[in-house]
Amino acid sequence: MKFNLFMLPTIPASFEERERLRPIGRNKEKYQEMLDEIRTLAVMADEAGFDVLSTTEHHFHSEGFECSVAPLLLYADLAARTKNIKFAPLALVLPSWDPLRLAEEMAVLDHLTKGRLYSGFARGYQDRWTNVLGQHYHVTGAPMDGSAVDNHNRAVFEEVHKIVKMAWTQETIEYNSEYYSVPQPYKEGITRWPAHEWTRKYGAPGEVDENGVVRRICVVPAPYQDPHPPSFQPFSVSEKTIIYTAANEITPWILTSYPPDFVRLCETYQKVAAENGRQLGLGQGVGAFRSVHFGNTEQEAVDLMTRTNYEGFRIYFSGFGFWEAFRTPEDDAKYPRDPDNYVALPPEEWTVDRFRKVKYGLAGTVDQVLRDIEDLATIHQSQGGELEWFGWFFDQGFMDFDESRRQMETFAEKIIPRFT
């Protein structure tokens, strides 16, 4: 099993300090403190044997939570300080990007790190910034409800993803759709290119026609990895997303954690992958995403989880619908999933007990956490499979940094060696 250390990242502060220094996201000293923490944790993760370090992409977070505005720049810094660990944006929000600029920047980072890069793409769910940075596509945050707004977001996401892959895998490209054209203008081509003789002699064949008009674009450089960095997609809950990722050789990070539902989504992935020519064991090609907290006693660990990861979900992520990943069969009668009569889990259901019952929040002594991860890793073995990826949602910025180091050291010493 392979391991991914996931951070948001977050400016370290108590809730009281966060309020006193508002907007803490613009506080230079605290931002530097966050960078120092991330750099230290990255080096520790590299030495511990983590395979990947990942972060989100989010913008305008004045509150200091999810201050990950430029993950590719951050990875360039971290790669220079580490030796083996790879890096993965979880995820770059495609409807907010120009596809060719994204293809270029990721290819450059792939070269700078000599292949220590995964790609990770998502649709974007936060209106505050997706609406602003995605306005060139007239896209908004995805409400994930099957509405016209949601479907438009998905259509833009899939098209930008398609163009990025074209740029990585084809020597030259031309493309024309409702959202994007290469070249632009598409029909008449780019007529003002005085250096067309230079391009005709030294550039890619077909870039310019016999009249010196630019008809195709060559995106440089090609990625270091062949054909391109392997792909992740967070944080999967719906069967529709699992089907899309399986058909496109993307590893989904599955947030749904209730074991029977998690296995069902793994089975769907395995089935669709087989339909597309990939024969995989159950659990191969997918990642499980979990919160982990250690304590000298179970209660000590639960208390730590409650004031860090759980509190983040209760106060922040709950409004975006993430508690839907923590449903159980008992919920379906009270809160039906039927799209025509959909009832979300209400706030009284956002409990620490649910966090743990569905096996998302793994909190306890080392032996207790180890048993939970072993159960997850081997849940597929009766059907000839084994889980490929385990992702740890690490509470950088919410935990005292000395505690963060202790948690990391425990995971490195007691967990990773048992599975590698």
Coordinates of C-alpha atoms in Angstrom, one line a residue:
M1 CA 0.0 0.0 0.0
K2 CA 1.2 3.5 -0.8
F3 CA 0.8 6.6 1.4
N4 CA -0.3 10.1 0.7
L5 CA 0.1 13.0 3.2
F6 CA -2.6 15.5 2.6
M7 CA -2.6 19.1 3.9
L8 CA -4.8 22.1 3.1
P9 CA -2.4 24.0 4.0
T10 CA -3.6 26.3 6.9
I11 CA -2.1 29.3 8.7
P12 CA -1.4 28.0 12.2
A13 CA -3.5 29.7 14.8
S14 CA -6.0 29.1 17.5
F15 CA -9.6 30.2 16.8
E16 CA -9.0 33.2 19.2
E17 CA -5.8 34.2 17.4
R18 CA -7.5 33.8 14.0
E19 CA -10.2 36.2 15.1
R20 CA -7.8 38.7 16.7
L21 CA -5.5 38.8 13.6
R22 CA -8.3 38.9 11.0
P23 CA -7.8 38.7 8.2
I24 CA -5.0 36.4 9.1
G25 CA -4.6 35.2 5.5
R26 CA -2.7 38.5 4.8
N27 CA -0.5 38.3 7.9
K28 CA 3.0 38.0 6.6
E29 CA 4.5 36.6 9.8
K30 CA 1.9 33.9 10.2
Y31 CA 2.1 33.0 6.5
Q32 CA 5.8 32.5 6.9
E33 CA 5.1 30.3 10.0
M34 CA 2.8 28.2 7.8
L35 CA 5.5 27.8 5.2
D36 CA 8.0 26.7 7.8
E37 CA 5.6 24.1 9.1
I38 CA 4.9 22.7 5.7
R39 CA 8.6 22.5 4.8
T40 CA 9.4 20.7 8.0
L41 CA 6.6 18.2 7.6
A42 CA 7.5 17.6 3.9
V43 CA 11.1 16.7 4.9
M44 CA 9.8 14.4 7.7
A45 CA 7.3 12.8 5.3
D46 CA 10.1 12.2 2.7
E47 CA 12.3 10.6 5.3
A48 CA 9.4 8.5 6.7
G49 CA 8.7 7.0 3.3
F50 CA 5.5 8.7 2.3
D51 CA 5.0 8.3 -1.5
V52 CA 3.2 11.6 -2.1
L53 CA 2.5 14.9 -0.4
S54 CA -0.6 16.7 -1.6
T55 CA -2.5 20.0 -1.0
T56 CA -5.6 21.7 -2.2
E57 CA -6.0 24.6 -4.6
H58 CA -8.2 27.4 -3.1
H59 CA -8.2 31.2 -3.3
F60 CA -9.3 34.3 -1.3
H61 CA -9.3 32.5 2.1
S62 CA -8.9 35.5 4.3
E63 CA -9.6 33.3 7.3
G64 CA -6.3 31.4 6.9
F65 CA -7.9 28.0 6.2
E66 CA -6.9 26.3 2.9
C67 CA -4.3 29.0 2.0
S68 CA -3.1 27.0 -1.0
V69 CA -3.3 29.6 -3.8
A70 CA -0.3 28.4 -5.8
P71 CA 0.4 24.7 -5.2
L72 CA 2.7 24.2 -8.1
L73 CA 5.0 27.0 -6.8
L74 CA 4.9 25.4 -3.4
Y75 CA 5.9 22.0 -4.8
A76 CA 8.9 23.5 -6.6
D77 CA 10.1 24.8 -3.2
L78 CA 9.4 21.5 -1.4
A79 CA 11.0 19.4 -4.1
A80 CA 14.2 21.3 -3.7
R81 CA 14.3 20.3 0.0
T82 CA 13.4 16.6 -0.4
K83 CA 14.7 13.6 -2.3
N84 CA 12.0 11.1 -3.1
I85 CA 8.5 12.1 -2.2
K86 CA 6.3 13.1 -5.0
F87 CA 3.7 15.9 -5.1
A88 CA 0.1 16.1 -6.1
P89 CA -2.4 18.9 -6.3
L90 CA -5.7 17.7 -4.9
A91 CA -6.8 19.3 -6.9
L92 CA -6.3 22.0 -9.5
V93 CA -9.7 23.3 -10.3
L94 CA -9.9 23.0 -14.1
P95 CA -12.8 25.4 -14.8
S96 CA -10.6 28.2 -13.3
W97 CA -7.6 27.5 -15.5
D98 CA -6.5 28.2 -19.1
P99 CA -5.8 24.6 -20.2
L100 CA -2.7 25.3 -22.2
R101 CA -1.1 27.5 -19.5
L102 CA -1.8 24.7 -17.0
A103 CA -0.3 22.1 -19.3
E104 CA 2.8 24.2 -19.7
E105 CA 3.3 24.9 -16.0
M106 CA 2.8 21.3 -14.9
A107 CA 5.1 20.0 -17.6
V108 CA 7.8 22.5 -16.4
L109 CA 7.4 21.3 -12.8
D110 CA 7.5 17.7 -14.0
H111 CA 10.9 18.5 -15.5
L112 CA 12.2 20.4 -12.5
T113 CA 11.4 17.5 -10.3
K114 CA 12.3 14.8 -12.8
G115 CA 9.0 13.1 -12.6
R116 CA 8.1 13.7 -9.0
L117 CA 4.6 15.0 -9.9
Y118 CA 1.1 13.7 -10.1
S119 CA -1.7 15.6 -11.7
G120 CA -4.9 16.1 -9.7
F121 CA -8.0 17.8 -11.1
A122 CA -11.3 18.8 -9.7
R123 CA -14.5 20.7 -10.7
G124 CA -14.5 23.3 -7.9
Y125 CA -17.2 23.6 -5.3
Q126 CA -16.6 27.0 -3.7
D127 CA -18.5 29.8 -5.3
R128 CA -16.5 32.6 -3.6
W129 CA -13.6 32.0 -5.8
T130 CA -14.6 29.6 -8.6
N131 CA -17.2 32.2 -9.8
V132 CA -14.5 34.8 -10.0
L133 CA -11.6 32.9 -11.5
G134 CA -13.9 30.8 -13.7
Q135 CA -15.8 33.7 -15.2
H136 CA -14.2 33.3 -18.6
Y137 CA -16.2 30.1 -18.9
H138 CA -19.2 31.6 -17.2
V139 CA -18.8 28.8 -14.7
T140 CA -19.6 28.7 -11.0
G141 CA -18.9 26.3 -8.2
A142 CA -20.4 22.9 -8.6
P143 CA -23.4 22.3 -6.4
M144 CA -23.2 18.6 -7.2
D145 CA -26.9 18.3 -7.5
G146 CA -27.4 17.5 -11.2
S147 CA -28.8 20.9 -12.0
A148 CA -28.0 22.9 -15.2
V149 CA -25.4 24.9 -13.3
D150 CA -23.8 21.7 -12.1
N151 CA -23.9 20.1 -15.5
H152 CA -22.3 23.2 -17.1
N153 CA -19.4 23.0 -14.6
R154 CA -18.9 19.3 -15.4
A155 CA -18.9 20.0 -19.1
V156 CA -16.3 22.7 -18.8
F157 CA -14.2 20.5 -16.5
E158 CA -14.2 17.6 -18.9
E159 CA -13.3 19.8 -21.8
V160 CA -10.4 21.5 -20.1
H161 CA -9.2 18.1 -19.0
K162 CA -9.4 16.9 -22.6
I163 CA -7.4 19.8 -23.9
V164 CA -4.7 19.5 -21.2
K165 CA -4.2 15.8 -22.2
M166 CA -4.0 16.8 -25.9
A167 CA -1.4 19.3 -25.1
W168 CA 0.7 16.7 -23.2
T169 CA 0.4 13.9 -25.7
Q170 CA 0.2 15.5 -29.2
E171 CA 3.0 17.3 -30.9
T172 CA 0.7 20.0 -32.2
I173 CA -3.0 20.6 -31.5
E174 CA -6.0 22.4 -33.0
Y175 CA -9.3 22.5 -31.3
N176 CA -12.6 24.3 -31.5
S177 CA -15.6 24.2 -29.2
E178 CA -18.1 26.4 -27.4
Y179 CA -15.5 27.1 -24.7
Y180 CA -12.1 27.2 -26.3
S181 CA -10.4 27.5 -29.6
V182 CA -6.8 26.7 -30.8
P183 CA -5.8 28.7 -32.7
Q184 CA -7.8 31.8 -32.0
P185 CA -9.5 32.9 -34.2
Y186 CA -10.1 29.3 -35.3
K187 CA -11.5 29.5 -38.8
E188 CA -9.2 32.1 -40.3
G189 CA -6.2 31.2 -38.1
I190 CA -3.6 33.6 -36.8
T191 CA -2.5 35.7 -39.8
R192 CA -0.1 38.1 -38.1
W193 CA 3.0 35.8 -37.5
P194 CA 5.9 37.5 -39.3
A195 CA 8.3 34.8 -38.2
H196 CA 6.4 32.1 -40.2
E197 CA 9.5 31.2 -42.2
W198 CA 11.4 30.6 -39.0
T199 CA 8.6 28.4 -37.6
R200 CA 8.3 26.5 -40.9
K201 CA 12.0 25.7 -40.8
Y202 CA 12.5 25.1 -37.1
G203 CA 9.1 24.6 -35.6
A204 CA 6.7 21.6 -35.5
P205 CA 5.4 20.4 -38.9
G206 CA 2.0 21.8 -39.6
E207 CA 2.1 24.8 -37.3
V208 CA 1.9 27.2 -40.2
D209 CA 0.3 26.7 -43.6
E210 CA 1.7 27.6 -47.0
N211 CA 0.5 31.2 -46.5
G212 CA 2.2 31.7 -43.2
V213 CA -1.0 31.4 -41.2
V214 CA -0.8 29.7 -37.8
R215 CA -3.1 26.7 -37.9
R216 CA -1.9 24.6 -35.0
I217 CA -0.1 25.2 -31.7
C218 CA 2.8 23.3 -30.3
V219 CA 2.8 23.3 -26.5
V220 CA 6.3 23.1 -24.9
P221 CA 7.7 21.3 -23.1
A222 CA 6.3 17.9 -23.3
P223 CA 6.1 16.4 -19.8
Y224 CA 9.1 14.6 -18.3
Q225 CA 7.0 11.5 -17.6
D226 CA 5.7 9.5 -20.5
P227 CA 3.0 10.2 -21.6
H228 CA 2.2 12.6 -18.7
P229 CA 2.0 12.7 -14.9
P230 CA -0.4 10.1 -13.6
S231 CA -3.7 11.5 -12.5
F232 CA -5.6 11.7 -9.2
Q233 CA -9.1 13.1 -8.6
P234 CA -10.5 14.1 -5.2
F235 CA -12.7 13.7 -3.3
S236 CA -15.0 11.1 -4.8
V237 CA -18.5 10.3 -3.4
S238 CA -20.7 9.8 -6.4
E239 CA -20.8 6.7 -8.6
K240 CA -20.7 9.1 -11.7
T241 CA -17.3 10.3 -10.6
I242 CA -16.0 6.8 -10.1
I243 CA -17.2 5.8 -13.5
Y244 CA -15.5 8.8 -15.1
T245 CA -12.2 8.2 -13.3
A246 CA -12.2 4.4 -14.1
A247 CA -12.8 5.1 -17.8
N248 CA -10.0 7.7 -17.9
E249 CA -7.2 5.9 -15.9
I250 CA -7.6 8.3 -13.0
T251 CA -7.1 7.3 -9.4
P252 CA -10.1 8.6 -7.3
W253 CA -9.6 9.5 -3.7
I254 CA -12.8 8.2 -2.2
L255 CA -14.2 10.2 0.7
T256 CA -17.1 7.8 1.3
S257 CA -15.8 5.7 4.2
Y258 CA -18.6 3.5 5.4
P259 CA -17.0 0.1 4.5
P260 CA -19.9 -1.5 2.5
D261 CA -20.3 1.7 0.5
F262 CA -16.6 2.1 0.0
V263 CA -16.3 -1.4 -1.3
R264 CA -19.3 -0.9 -3.6
L265 CA -17.5 2.1 -5.2
C266 CA -14.3 0.1 -5.5
E267 CA -16.3 -2.6 -7.3
T268 CA -17.7 -0.1 -9.7
Y269 CA -14.2 1.2 -10.4
Q270 CA -12.9 -2.3 -11.1
K271 CA -15.9 -3.1 -13.4
V272 CA -15.6 0.1 -15.5
A273 CA -11.8 -0.2 -15.7
A274 CA -12.2 -3.8 -17.1
E275 CA -14.7 -2.5 -19.6
N276 CA -12.0 -0.1 -20.7
G277 CA -9.3 -2.7 -21.0
R278 CA -7.7 -2.5 -17.5
Q279 CA -7.9 -5.7 -15.5
L280 CA -7.4 -4.6 -11.8
G281 CA -7.7 -6.3 -8.5
L282 CA -10.4 -4.9 -6.2
G283 CA -9.0 -1.8 -4.5
Q284 CA -6.2 -1.4 -7.1
G285 CA -6.2 2.1 -8.7
V286 CA -8.2 3.7 -5.9
G287 CA -7.4 5.7 -2.7
A288 CA -9.1 5.8 0.7
F289 CA -9.0 9.1 2.4
R290 CA -9.1 9.2 6.2
S291 CA -8.4 11.2 9.3
V292 CA -5.9 9.7 11.8
H293 CA -5.1 10.7 15.4
F294 CA -3.0 8.9 17.9
G295 CA -3.2 9.1 21.7
N296 CA -1.8 7.3 24.7
T297 CA -5.4 6.4 25.3
E298 CA -8.4 6.2 23.0
Q299 CA -10.1 9.1 24.7
E300 CA -6.9 11.3 24.3
A301 CA -6.9 10.6 20.6
V302 CA -10.6 11.2 20.2
D303 CA -10.3 14.5 22.0
L304 CA -7.5 15.5 19.7
M305 CA -9.5 14.6 16.6
T306 CA -12.5 16.4 18.0
R307 CA -10.8 19.8 18.3
T308 CA -8.9 19.5 14.9
N309 CA -10.3 17.5 12.0
Y310 CA -13.8 17.1 13.3
E311 CA -14.1 20.8 14.2
G312 CA -13.0 21.7 10.7
F313 CA -15.7 19.5 9.2
R314 CA -18.4 20.7 11.7
I315 CA -17.7 24.5 11.3
Y316 CA -16.4 24.7 7.7
F317 CA -16.8 21.7 5.4
S318 CA -20.4 20.9 6.5
G319 CA -21.8 23.8 4.6
F320 CA -20.4 22.4 1.3
G321 CA -22.2 19.0 1.8
F322 CA -19.2 16.9 2.8
W323 CA -21.1 15.1 5.5
E324 CA -23.0 13.3 2.7
A325 CA -19.9 11.1 2.4
F326 CA -20.6 9.8 5.9
R327 CA -24.0 8.3 5.4
T328 CA -25.0 4.8 6.6
P329 CA -27.9 2.6 5.4
E330 CA -29.9 3.7 8.4
D331 CA -29.9 7.2 7.1
D332 CA -31.6 6.5 3.8
A333 CA -35.1 6.1 5.2
K334 CA -34.9 9.4 7.2
Y335 CA -32.9 11.3 4.6
P336 CA -33.5 9.9 1.2
R337 CA -30.9 10.2 -1.6
D338 CA -33.6 10.2 -4.3
P339 CA -32.7 13.2 -6.6
D340 CA -36.4 14.1 -6.7
N341 CA -36.7 14.1 -2.9
Y342 CA -33.2 14.6 -1.7
V343 CA -32.7 15.3 2.1
A344 CA -29.2 16.1 3.3
L345 CA -27.9 15.0 6.7
P346 CA -29.0 17.7 9.1
P347 CA -26.7 19.4 11.7
E348 CA -27.8 17.1 14.5
E349 CA -26.2 14.2 12.6
W350 CA -22.8 15.9 12.4
T351 CA -21.3 14.1 15.3
V352 CA -18.0 12.7 16.5
D353 CA -19.7 9.3 16.8
R354 CA -20.7 9.3 13.1
F355 CA -17.1 10.4 12.2
R356 CA -15.9 7.2 13.9
K357 CA -18.7 4.8 13.1
V358 CA -18.3 5.2 9.3
K359 CA -14.5 4.6 9.7
Y360 CA -13.5 8.0 8.5
G361 CA -12.1 9.3 11.8
L362 CA -9.5 6.7 13.0
A363 CA -8.6 7.8 16.5
G364 CA -7.1 5.7 19.3
T365 CA -3.9 4.1 20.5
V366 CA -1.3 2.9 18.0
D367 CA -2.7 -0.6 18.1
Q368 CA -6.3 0.6 17.6
V369 CA -5.4 2.8 14.6
L370 CA -3.2 0.0 13.1
R371 CA -6.1 -2.4 13.3
D372 CA -8.4 0.0 11.5
I373 CA -5.9 0.6 8.7
E374 CA -5.2 -3.1 8.4
D375 CA -9.0 -3.7 8.1
L376 CA -9.2 -1.1 5.4
A377 CA -6.1 -2.4 3.6
T378 CA -7.3 -6.0 3.5
I379 CA -11.0 -5.5 3.1
H380 CA -10.7 -6.6 -0.6
Q381 CA -8.5 -9.7 -0.1
S382 CA -11.4 -12.1 -0.1
Q383 CA -12.0 -11.0 -3.7
G384 CA -8.4 -11.1 -4.7
G385 CA -7.6 -7.5 -4.3
E386 CA -5.8 -5.0 -2.0
L387 CA -6.1 -1.3 -1.4
E388 CA -3.5 0.6 -3.4
W389 CA -3.5 4.0 -1.7
F390 CA -4.1 5.4 1.8
G391 CA -4.5 9.1 2.3
W392 CA -4.0 10.8 5.6
F393 CA -5.9 14.1 6.1
F394 CA -3.3 15.8 8.3
D395 CA -4.4 18.7 10.5
Q396 CA -1.5 21.0 9.8
G397 CA -2.4 24.5 11.2
F398 CA -5.1 23.2 13.6
M399 CA -2.7 21.3 15.8
D400 CA 0.1 22.6 17.9
F401 CA 3.2 22.0 15.8
D402 CA 5.0 19.9 18.5
E403 CA 1.9 17.7 18.4
S404 CA 2.0 17.6 14.6
R405 CA 5.6 16.3 14.8
R406 CA 4.6 13.6 17.3
Q407 CA 1.7 12.4 15.2
M408 CA 3.9 12.3 12.1
E409 CA 6.7 10.4 13.9
T410 CA 4.2 7.9 15.3
F411 CA 2.8 7.2 11.8
A412 CA 6.2 6.9 10.3
E413 CA 7.5 4.5 13.0
K414 CA 4.4 2.4 13.6
I415 CA 2.2 2.4 10.5
I416 CA 4.1 2.8 7.3
P417 CA 6.6 -0.1 7.9
R418 CA 3.7 -2.5 8.4
F419 CA 2.5 -2.0 4.9
T420 CA 5.6 -1.4 2.8

